[in-house]
Coordinates of C-alpha atoms and ligand atoms in Angstrom, one line a residue:
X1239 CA 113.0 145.9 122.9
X1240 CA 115.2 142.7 122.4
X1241 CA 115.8 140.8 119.5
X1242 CA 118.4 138.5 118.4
X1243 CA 121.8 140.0 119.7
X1244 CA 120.0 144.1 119.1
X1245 CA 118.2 146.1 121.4
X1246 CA 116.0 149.5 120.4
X1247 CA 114.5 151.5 122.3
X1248 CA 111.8 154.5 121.2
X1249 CA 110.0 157.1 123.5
X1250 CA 107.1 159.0 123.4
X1251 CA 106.3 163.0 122.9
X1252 CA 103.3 164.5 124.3
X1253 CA 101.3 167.2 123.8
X1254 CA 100.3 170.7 125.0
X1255 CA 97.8 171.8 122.6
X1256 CA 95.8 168.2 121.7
X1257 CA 93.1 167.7 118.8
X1258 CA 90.3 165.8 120.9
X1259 CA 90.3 162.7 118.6
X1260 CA 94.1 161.9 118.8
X1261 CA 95.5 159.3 121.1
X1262 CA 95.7 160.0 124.5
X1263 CA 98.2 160.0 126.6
X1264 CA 97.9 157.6 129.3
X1265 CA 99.1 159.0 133.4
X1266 CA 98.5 158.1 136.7
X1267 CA 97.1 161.1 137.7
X1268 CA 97.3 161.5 141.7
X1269 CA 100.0 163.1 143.4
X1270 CA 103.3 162.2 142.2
X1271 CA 105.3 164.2 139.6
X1272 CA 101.3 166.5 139.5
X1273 CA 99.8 163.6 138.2
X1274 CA 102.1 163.5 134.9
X1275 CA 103.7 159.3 136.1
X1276 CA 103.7 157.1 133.7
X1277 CA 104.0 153.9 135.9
X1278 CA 100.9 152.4 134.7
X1279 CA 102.2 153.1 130.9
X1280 CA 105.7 151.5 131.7
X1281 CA 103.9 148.4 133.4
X1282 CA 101.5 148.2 130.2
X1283 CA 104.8 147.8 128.4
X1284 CA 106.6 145.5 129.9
X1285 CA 103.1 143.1 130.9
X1286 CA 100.2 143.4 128.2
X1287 CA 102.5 144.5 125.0
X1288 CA 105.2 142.4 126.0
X1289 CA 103.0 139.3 125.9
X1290 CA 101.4 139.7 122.1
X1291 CA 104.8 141.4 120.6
X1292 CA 107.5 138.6 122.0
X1293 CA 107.9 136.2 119.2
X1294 CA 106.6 138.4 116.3
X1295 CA 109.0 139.0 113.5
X1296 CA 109.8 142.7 114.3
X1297 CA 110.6 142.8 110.1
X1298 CA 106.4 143.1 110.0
X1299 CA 105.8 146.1 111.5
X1300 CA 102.0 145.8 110.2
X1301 CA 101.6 142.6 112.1
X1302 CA 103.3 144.1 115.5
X1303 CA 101.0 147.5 114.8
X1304 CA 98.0 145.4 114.6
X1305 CA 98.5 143.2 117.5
X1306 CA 98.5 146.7 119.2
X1307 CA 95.9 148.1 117.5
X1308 CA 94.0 144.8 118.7
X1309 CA 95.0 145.5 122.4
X1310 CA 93.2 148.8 121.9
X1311 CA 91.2 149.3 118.6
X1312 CA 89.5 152.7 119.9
X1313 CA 91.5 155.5 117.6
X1314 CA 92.1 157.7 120.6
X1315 CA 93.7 154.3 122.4
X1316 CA 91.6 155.1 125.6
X1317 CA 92.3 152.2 127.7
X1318 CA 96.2 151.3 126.6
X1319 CA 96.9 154.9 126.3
X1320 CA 98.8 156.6 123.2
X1321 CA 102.2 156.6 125.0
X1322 CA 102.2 153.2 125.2
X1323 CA 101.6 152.3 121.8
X1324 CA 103.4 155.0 120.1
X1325 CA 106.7 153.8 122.0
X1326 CA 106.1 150.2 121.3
X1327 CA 105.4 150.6 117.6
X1328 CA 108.8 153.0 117.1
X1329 CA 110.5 150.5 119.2
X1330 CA 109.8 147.9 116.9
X1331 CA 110.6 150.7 114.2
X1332 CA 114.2 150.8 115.5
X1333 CA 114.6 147.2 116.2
X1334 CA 114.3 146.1 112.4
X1335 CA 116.5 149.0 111.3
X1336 CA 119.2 147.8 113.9
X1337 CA 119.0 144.3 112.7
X1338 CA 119.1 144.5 109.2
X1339 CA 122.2 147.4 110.1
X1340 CA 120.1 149.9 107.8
X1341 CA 119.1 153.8 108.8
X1342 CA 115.6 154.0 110.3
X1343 CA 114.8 156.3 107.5
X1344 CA 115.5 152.7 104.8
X1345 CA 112.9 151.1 107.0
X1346 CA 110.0 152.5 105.8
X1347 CA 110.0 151.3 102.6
X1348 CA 110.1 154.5 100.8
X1349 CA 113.5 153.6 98.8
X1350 CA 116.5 156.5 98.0
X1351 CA 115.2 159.6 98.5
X1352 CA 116.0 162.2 96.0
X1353 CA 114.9 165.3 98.4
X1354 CA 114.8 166.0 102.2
X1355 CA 112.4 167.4 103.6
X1356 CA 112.6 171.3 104.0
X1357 CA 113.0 172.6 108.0
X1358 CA 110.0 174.9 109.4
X1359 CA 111.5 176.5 112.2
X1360 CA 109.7 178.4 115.3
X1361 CA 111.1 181.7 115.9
X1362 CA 109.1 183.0 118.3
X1363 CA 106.8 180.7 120.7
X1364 CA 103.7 182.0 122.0
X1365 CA 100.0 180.0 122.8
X1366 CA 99.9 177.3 124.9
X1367 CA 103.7 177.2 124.6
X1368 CA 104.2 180.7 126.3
X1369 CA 101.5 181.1 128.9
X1370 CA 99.1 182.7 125.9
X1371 CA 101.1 185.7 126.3
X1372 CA 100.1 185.9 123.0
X1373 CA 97.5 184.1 121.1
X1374 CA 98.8 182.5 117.8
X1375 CA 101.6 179.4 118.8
X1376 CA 104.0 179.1 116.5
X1377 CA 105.5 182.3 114.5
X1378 CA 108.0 180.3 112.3
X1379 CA 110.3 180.9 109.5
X1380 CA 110.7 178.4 106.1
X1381 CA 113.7 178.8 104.4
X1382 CA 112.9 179.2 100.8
X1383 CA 116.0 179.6 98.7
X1384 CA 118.4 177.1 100.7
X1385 CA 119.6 174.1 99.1
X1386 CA 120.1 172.3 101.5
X1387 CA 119.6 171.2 105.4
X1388 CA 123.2 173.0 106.2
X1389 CA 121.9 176.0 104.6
X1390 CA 118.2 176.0 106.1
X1391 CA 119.5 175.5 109.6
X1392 CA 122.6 178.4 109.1
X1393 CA 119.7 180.4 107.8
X1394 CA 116.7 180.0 110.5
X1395 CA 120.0 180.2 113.5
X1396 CA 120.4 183.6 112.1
X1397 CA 116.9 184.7 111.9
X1398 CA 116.8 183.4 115.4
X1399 CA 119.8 185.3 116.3
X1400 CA 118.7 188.0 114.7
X1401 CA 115.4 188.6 116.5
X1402 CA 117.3 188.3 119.6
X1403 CA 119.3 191.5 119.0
X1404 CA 115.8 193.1 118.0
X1405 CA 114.3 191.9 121.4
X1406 CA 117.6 192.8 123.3
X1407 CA 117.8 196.3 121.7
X1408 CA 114.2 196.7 123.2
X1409 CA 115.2 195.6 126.3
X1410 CA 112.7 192.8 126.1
X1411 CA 114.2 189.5 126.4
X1412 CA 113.3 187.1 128.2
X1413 CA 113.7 183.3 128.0
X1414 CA 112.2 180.6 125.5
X1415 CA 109.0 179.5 124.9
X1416 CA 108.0 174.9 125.6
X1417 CA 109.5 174.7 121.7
X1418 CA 112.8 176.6 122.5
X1419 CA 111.1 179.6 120.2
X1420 CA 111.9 183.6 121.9
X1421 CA 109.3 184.5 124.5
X1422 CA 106.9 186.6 123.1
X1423 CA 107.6 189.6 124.5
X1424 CA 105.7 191.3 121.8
X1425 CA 102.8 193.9 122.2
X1426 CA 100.5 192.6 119.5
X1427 CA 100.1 189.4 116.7
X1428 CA 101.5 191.8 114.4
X1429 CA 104.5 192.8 116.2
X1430 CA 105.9 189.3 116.5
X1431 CA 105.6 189.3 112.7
X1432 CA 107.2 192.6 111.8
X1433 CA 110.2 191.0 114.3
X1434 CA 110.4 187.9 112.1
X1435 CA 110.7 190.4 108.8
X1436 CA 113.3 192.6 111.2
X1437 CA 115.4 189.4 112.2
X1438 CA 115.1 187.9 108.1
X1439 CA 116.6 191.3 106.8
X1440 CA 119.2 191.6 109.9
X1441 CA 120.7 187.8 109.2
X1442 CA 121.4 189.6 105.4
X1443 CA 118.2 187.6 104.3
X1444 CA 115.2 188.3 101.9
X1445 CA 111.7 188.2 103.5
X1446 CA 109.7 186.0 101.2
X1447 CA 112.4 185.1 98.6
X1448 CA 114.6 184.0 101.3
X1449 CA 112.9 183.3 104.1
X1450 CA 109.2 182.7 104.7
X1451 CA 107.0 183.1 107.3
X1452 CA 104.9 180.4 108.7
X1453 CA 102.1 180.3 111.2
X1454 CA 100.6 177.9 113.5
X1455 CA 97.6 179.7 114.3
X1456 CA 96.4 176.1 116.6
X1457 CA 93.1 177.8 116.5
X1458 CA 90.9 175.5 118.6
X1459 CA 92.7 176.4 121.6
X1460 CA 91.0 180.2 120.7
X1461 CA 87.5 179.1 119.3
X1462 CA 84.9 180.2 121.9
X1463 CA 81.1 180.0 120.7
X1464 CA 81.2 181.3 117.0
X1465 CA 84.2 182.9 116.7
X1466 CA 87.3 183.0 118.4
X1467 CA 88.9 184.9 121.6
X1468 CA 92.2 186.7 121.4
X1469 CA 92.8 187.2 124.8
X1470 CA 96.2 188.8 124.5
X1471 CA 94.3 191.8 122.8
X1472 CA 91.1 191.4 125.1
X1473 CA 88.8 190.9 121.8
X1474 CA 86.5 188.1 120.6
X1475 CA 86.6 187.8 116.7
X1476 CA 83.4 186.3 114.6
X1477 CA 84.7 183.4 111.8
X1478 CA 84.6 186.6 109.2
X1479 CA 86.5 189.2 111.2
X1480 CA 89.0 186.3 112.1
X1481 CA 89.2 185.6 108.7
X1482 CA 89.7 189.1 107.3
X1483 CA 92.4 189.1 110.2
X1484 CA 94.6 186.2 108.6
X1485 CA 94.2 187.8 105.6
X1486 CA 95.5 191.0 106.3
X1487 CA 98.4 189.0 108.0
X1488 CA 98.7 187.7 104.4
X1489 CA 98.9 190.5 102.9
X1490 CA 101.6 192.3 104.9
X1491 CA 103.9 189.7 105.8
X1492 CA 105.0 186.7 103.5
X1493 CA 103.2 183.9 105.1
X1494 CA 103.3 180.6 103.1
X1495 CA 101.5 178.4 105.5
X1496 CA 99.1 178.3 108.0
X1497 CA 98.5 175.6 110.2
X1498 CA 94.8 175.1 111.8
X1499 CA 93.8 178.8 110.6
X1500 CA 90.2 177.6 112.4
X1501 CA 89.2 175.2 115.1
X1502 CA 89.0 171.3 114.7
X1503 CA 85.1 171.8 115.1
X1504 CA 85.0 175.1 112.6
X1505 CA 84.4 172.8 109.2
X1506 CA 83.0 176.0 107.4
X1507 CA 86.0 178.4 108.9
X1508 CA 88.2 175.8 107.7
X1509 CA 86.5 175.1 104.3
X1510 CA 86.4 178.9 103.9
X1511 CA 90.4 179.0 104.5
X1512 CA 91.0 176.6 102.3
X1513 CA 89.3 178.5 99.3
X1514 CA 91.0 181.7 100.6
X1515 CA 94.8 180.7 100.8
X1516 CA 94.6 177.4 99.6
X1517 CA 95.8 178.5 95.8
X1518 CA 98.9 179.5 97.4
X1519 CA 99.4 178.6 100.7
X1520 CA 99.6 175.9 102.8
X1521 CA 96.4 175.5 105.0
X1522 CA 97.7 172.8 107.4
X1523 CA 95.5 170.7 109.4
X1524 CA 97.0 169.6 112.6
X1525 CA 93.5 169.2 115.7
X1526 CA 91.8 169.3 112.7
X1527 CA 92.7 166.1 111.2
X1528 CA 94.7 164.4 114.1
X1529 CA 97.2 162.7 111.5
X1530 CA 94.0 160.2 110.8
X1531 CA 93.5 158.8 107.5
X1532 CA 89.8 158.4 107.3
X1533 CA 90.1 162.3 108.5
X1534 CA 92.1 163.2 106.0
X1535 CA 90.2 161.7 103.4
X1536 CA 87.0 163.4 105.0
X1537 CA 88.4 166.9 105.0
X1538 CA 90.0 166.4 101.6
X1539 CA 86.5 166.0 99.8
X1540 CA 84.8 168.8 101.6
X1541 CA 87.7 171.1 100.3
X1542 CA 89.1 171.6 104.1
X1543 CA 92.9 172.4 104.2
X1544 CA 95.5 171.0 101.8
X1545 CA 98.0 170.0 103.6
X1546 CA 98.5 167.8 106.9
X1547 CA 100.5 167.4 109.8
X1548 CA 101.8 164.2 110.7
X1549 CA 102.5 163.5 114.6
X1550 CA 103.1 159.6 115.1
X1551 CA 101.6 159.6 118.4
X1552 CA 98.5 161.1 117.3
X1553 CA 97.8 158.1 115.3
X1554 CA 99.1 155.4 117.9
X1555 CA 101.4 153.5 115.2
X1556 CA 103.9 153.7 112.3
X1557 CA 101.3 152.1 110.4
X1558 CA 98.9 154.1 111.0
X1559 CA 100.9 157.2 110.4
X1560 CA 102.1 155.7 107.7
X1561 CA 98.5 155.5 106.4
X1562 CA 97.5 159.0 107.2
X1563 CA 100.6 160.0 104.9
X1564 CA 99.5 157.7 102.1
X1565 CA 95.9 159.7 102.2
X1566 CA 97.1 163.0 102.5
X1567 CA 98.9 162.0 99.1
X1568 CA 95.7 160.4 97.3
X1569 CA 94.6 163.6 97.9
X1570 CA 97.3 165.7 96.2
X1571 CA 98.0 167.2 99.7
X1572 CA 101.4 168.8 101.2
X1573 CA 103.0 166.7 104.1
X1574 CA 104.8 168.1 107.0
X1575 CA 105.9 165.8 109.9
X1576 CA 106.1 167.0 113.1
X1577 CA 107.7 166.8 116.7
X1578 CA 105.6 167.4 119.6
X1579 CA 105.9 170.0 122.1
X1580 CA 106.9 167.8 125.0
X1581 CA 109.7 166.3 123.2
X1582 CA 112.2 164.0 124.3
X1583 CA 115.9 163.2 123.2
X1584 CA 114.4 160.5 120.6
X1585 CA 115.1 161.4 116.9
X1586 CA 112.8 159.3 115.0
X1587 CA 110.9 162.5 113.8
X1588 CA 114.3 162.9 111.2
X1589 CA 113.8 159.4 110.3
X1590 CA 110.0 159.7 109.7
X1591 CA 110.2 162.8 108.0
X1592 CA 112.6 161.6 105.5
X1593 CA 111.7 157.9 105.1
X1594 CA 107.5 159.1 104.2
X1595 CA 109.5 161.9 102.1
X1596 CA 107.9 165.0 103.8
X1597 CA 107.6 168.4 102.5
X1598 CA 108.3 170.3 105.5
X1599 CA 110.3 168.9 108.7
X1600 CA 108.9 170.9 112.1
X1601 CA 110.6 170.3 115.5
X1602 CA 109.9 173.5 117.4
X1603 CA 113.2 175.7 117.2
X1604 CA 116.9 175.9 117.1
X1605 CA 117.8 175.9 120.9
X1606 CA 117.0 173.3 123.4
X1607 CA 118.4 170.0 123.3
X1608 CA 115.0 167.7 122.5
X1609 CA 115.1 170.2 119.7
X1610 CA 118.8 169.8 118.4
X1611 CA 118.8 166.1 118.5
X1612 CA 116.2 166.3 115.6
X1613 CA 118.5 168.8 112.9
X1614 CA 121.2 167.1 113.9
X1615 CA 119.4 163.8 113.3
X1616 CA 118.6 165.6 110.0
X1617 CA 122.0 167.0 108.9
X1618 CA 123.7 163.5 110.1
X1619 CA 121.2 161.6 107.4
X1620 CA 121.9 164.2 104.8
X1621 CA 125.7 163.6 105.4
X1622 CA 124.7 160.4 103.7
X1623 CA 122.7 161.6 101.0
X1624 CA 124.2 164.5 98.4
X1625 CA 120.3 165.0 97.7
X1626 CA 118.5 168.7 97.8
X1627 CA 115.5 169.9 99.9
X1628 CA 112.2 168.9 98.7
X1629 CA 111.0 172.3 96.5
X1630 CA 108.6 174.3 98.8
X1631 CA 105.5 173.5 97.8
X1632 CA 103.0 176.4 96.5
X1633 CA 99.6 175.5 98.1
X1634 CA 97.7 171.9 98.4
X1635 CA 97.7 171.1 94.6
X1636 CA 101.3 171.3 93.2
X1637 CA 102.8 168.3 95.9
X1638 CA 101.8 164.9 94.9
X1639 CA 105.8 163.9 94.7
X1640 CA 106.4 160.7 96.1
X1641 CA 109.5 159.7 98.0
X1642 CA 111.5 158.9 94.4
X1643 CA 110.5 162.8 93.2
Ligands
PGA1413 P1 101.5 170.2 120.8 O1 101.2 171.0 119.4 O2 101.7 171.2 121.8 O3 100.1 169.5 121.0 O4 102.6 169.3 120.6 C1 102.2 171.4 118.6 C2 101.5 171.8 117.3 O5 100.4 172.3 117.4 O6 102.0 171.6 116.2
ZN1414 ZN1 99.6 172.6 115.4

């Protein structure tokens, strides 16, 4: 994008493991590159976005977001496609931060920051991110007693590291998972875990006190008729034994957060969560809310969940994001923004995270490039801000800080 004597550019992440009332993301399908071209996206760029963005004030990001929410007003952007949007909007993000020589972050609106948003790292990949060689997705870490993004990132490098010697000392490593996370080469759910306690203790750390453990259960890619199917132990669980299987979990392993515990269509497995952990825990919604307001709102009065992810292409806009942030607030809910798992070298996620002042920062792991570029994103915007990491928050009702604390 052009304007006056700047340029900006944004791209777009996708997805492997989608809620089905997000945006899509728009490809040519066909033959080349397996379908995954984006030719028709590019050309809806440069053609039908090009004509209702060129001459708009790129200052009023509203106006630009609704001119593209006018293109395509369906929530799941069916016809322009979610790519296409999401890129435009950011781009015109980037473009107002470039001409008025300020951080992306200062563009939002959110003023100084007094906190940062706390990292959620993935340790160990699994899910659609590893082939379902195991079940649950993302086995991450949160540090807990770090100050500040330095010491989070020194901290969840050394849990990493640390879980590699475990592996190697098994003689079972082997690679990284789409998010950069270890392999699973685990024998069970409960395994993986009891490695994540192993590698906190080996990197000198304190499970629980020091460093927490965080789940992304991304449980609608496991519901199957009532219950759900954990193929990687050849069993199919009812919503209760599924339940009583997270709890356990919770009770041998500090876990402060689980994201989509049930499936985006499981409103009483979710509701029944929520009462469960929710006192204490974050029960994130990721398929289950699809960083939508009105969904947020919804889920929020029927006591589902107390915290939500925020993925900017899920929504289609920075406005609309934006939005989905401002209800997760009203409703005295925990806010984590979050990459994607087909991530790109873009860093707006840093600036997102910080600029809607975001609990919890999650960008898959500490190896991979797509994945660096976001901490280092981070620790270049702390550089300028001697501020601390947000407190972690307990469960869905203690976080209703705002950007100014
Ligand atoms: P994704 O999911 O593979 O759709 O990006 C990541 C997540 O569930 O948080
Ligand atoms: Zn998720």
């Amino acid at each position: 994008m052009h304007c006056g004597d700047v340029s900006a550019r944004a791209i777009a992440p996708a997805g492997a493991s989608r809620g089905s009332a997000e945006a899509v993301d728009r490809r040519d399908g066909g033959t080349r590159l397996g379908g995954m071209d984006v030719t028709e996206a590019v050309a809806a760029v440069n053609e039908e976005v090009r004509a209702v963005l060129l001459g708009v004030d790129v200052m009023d990001q509203g106006r630009a977001d609704q001119l593209l929410d006018e293109l395509d007003p369906s929530p799941t952007r069916e016809r322009l496609g979610g790519n296409v949007t999401t890129a435009a909007s950011l781009a015109v993000l980037h473009a107002a931060a470039a001409l008025r020589g300020v951080p992306v972050w200062m563009q939002l609106g959110g003023g100084a920051p007094t906190a940062l948003p706390r990292p959620e790292v993935q340790i160990i990949g699994g899910g659609a991110h590893a082939a379902r060689t195991v079940d649950v997705q993302d086995f991450m870490i949160v540090p807990m007693s770090a100050r500040n993004v330095d010491e989070a990132l020194v901290q969840a490098a050394e849990v990493y590291l640390g879980v590699g010697t475990a592996l190697k000392s098994r003689g079972r490593v082997n690679g990284v998972a789409d998010e950069g996370g270890h392999w699973p080469e685990v024998d069970s759910h409960e395994e993986a875990l009891a490695l994540l306690v192993e590698g906190i203790e080996r990197a000198g750390l304190i499970p629980g006190a020091d460093v927490a453990i965080s789940l992304d259960l991304a449980a609608s890619e496991l519901a199957e008729g009532e219950g759900y199917r954990l193929a990687s132990e050849g069993l199919w669980l009812s919503r209760a034994e599924w339940l009583s299987r997270l709890e356990q979990w919770c009770t041998e392993f500090p876990i402060v957060a689980l994201e989509d515990p049930f499936g985006e269509f499981d409103l009483e497995g979710l509701r029944a969560a929520t009462e469960l952990f929710g006192d204490s825990r974050l029960v994130i919604g990721d398929d289950a809310v699809v960083s939508s307001a009105e969904r947020i709102s919804e889920a929020a009065a029927a006591g589902r969940c107390n915290a939500a992810l925020i993925k900017v292409n899920q929504a289609g806009t920075v406005t609309a994001a934006a939005e989905a942030v401002r209800a997760a607030r009203d409703a005295g809910w925990s806010v984590i923004v979050s990459a994607r798992s087909g991530e790109t070298e873009d860093v707006s996620v840093a600036h997102l995270a910080v600029g809607w002042g975001a609990d919890l920062i999650k960008v898959g792991s500490i190896t991979r490039g797509e994945r660096t570029a976001k901490w280092n994103e981070l620790l270049r915007i702390a550089e300028t801000l001697d501020v601390p990491l947000r407190p972690m928050p307990a469960g869905g009702q203690t976080s209703t800080r705002t950007n100014r604390g």
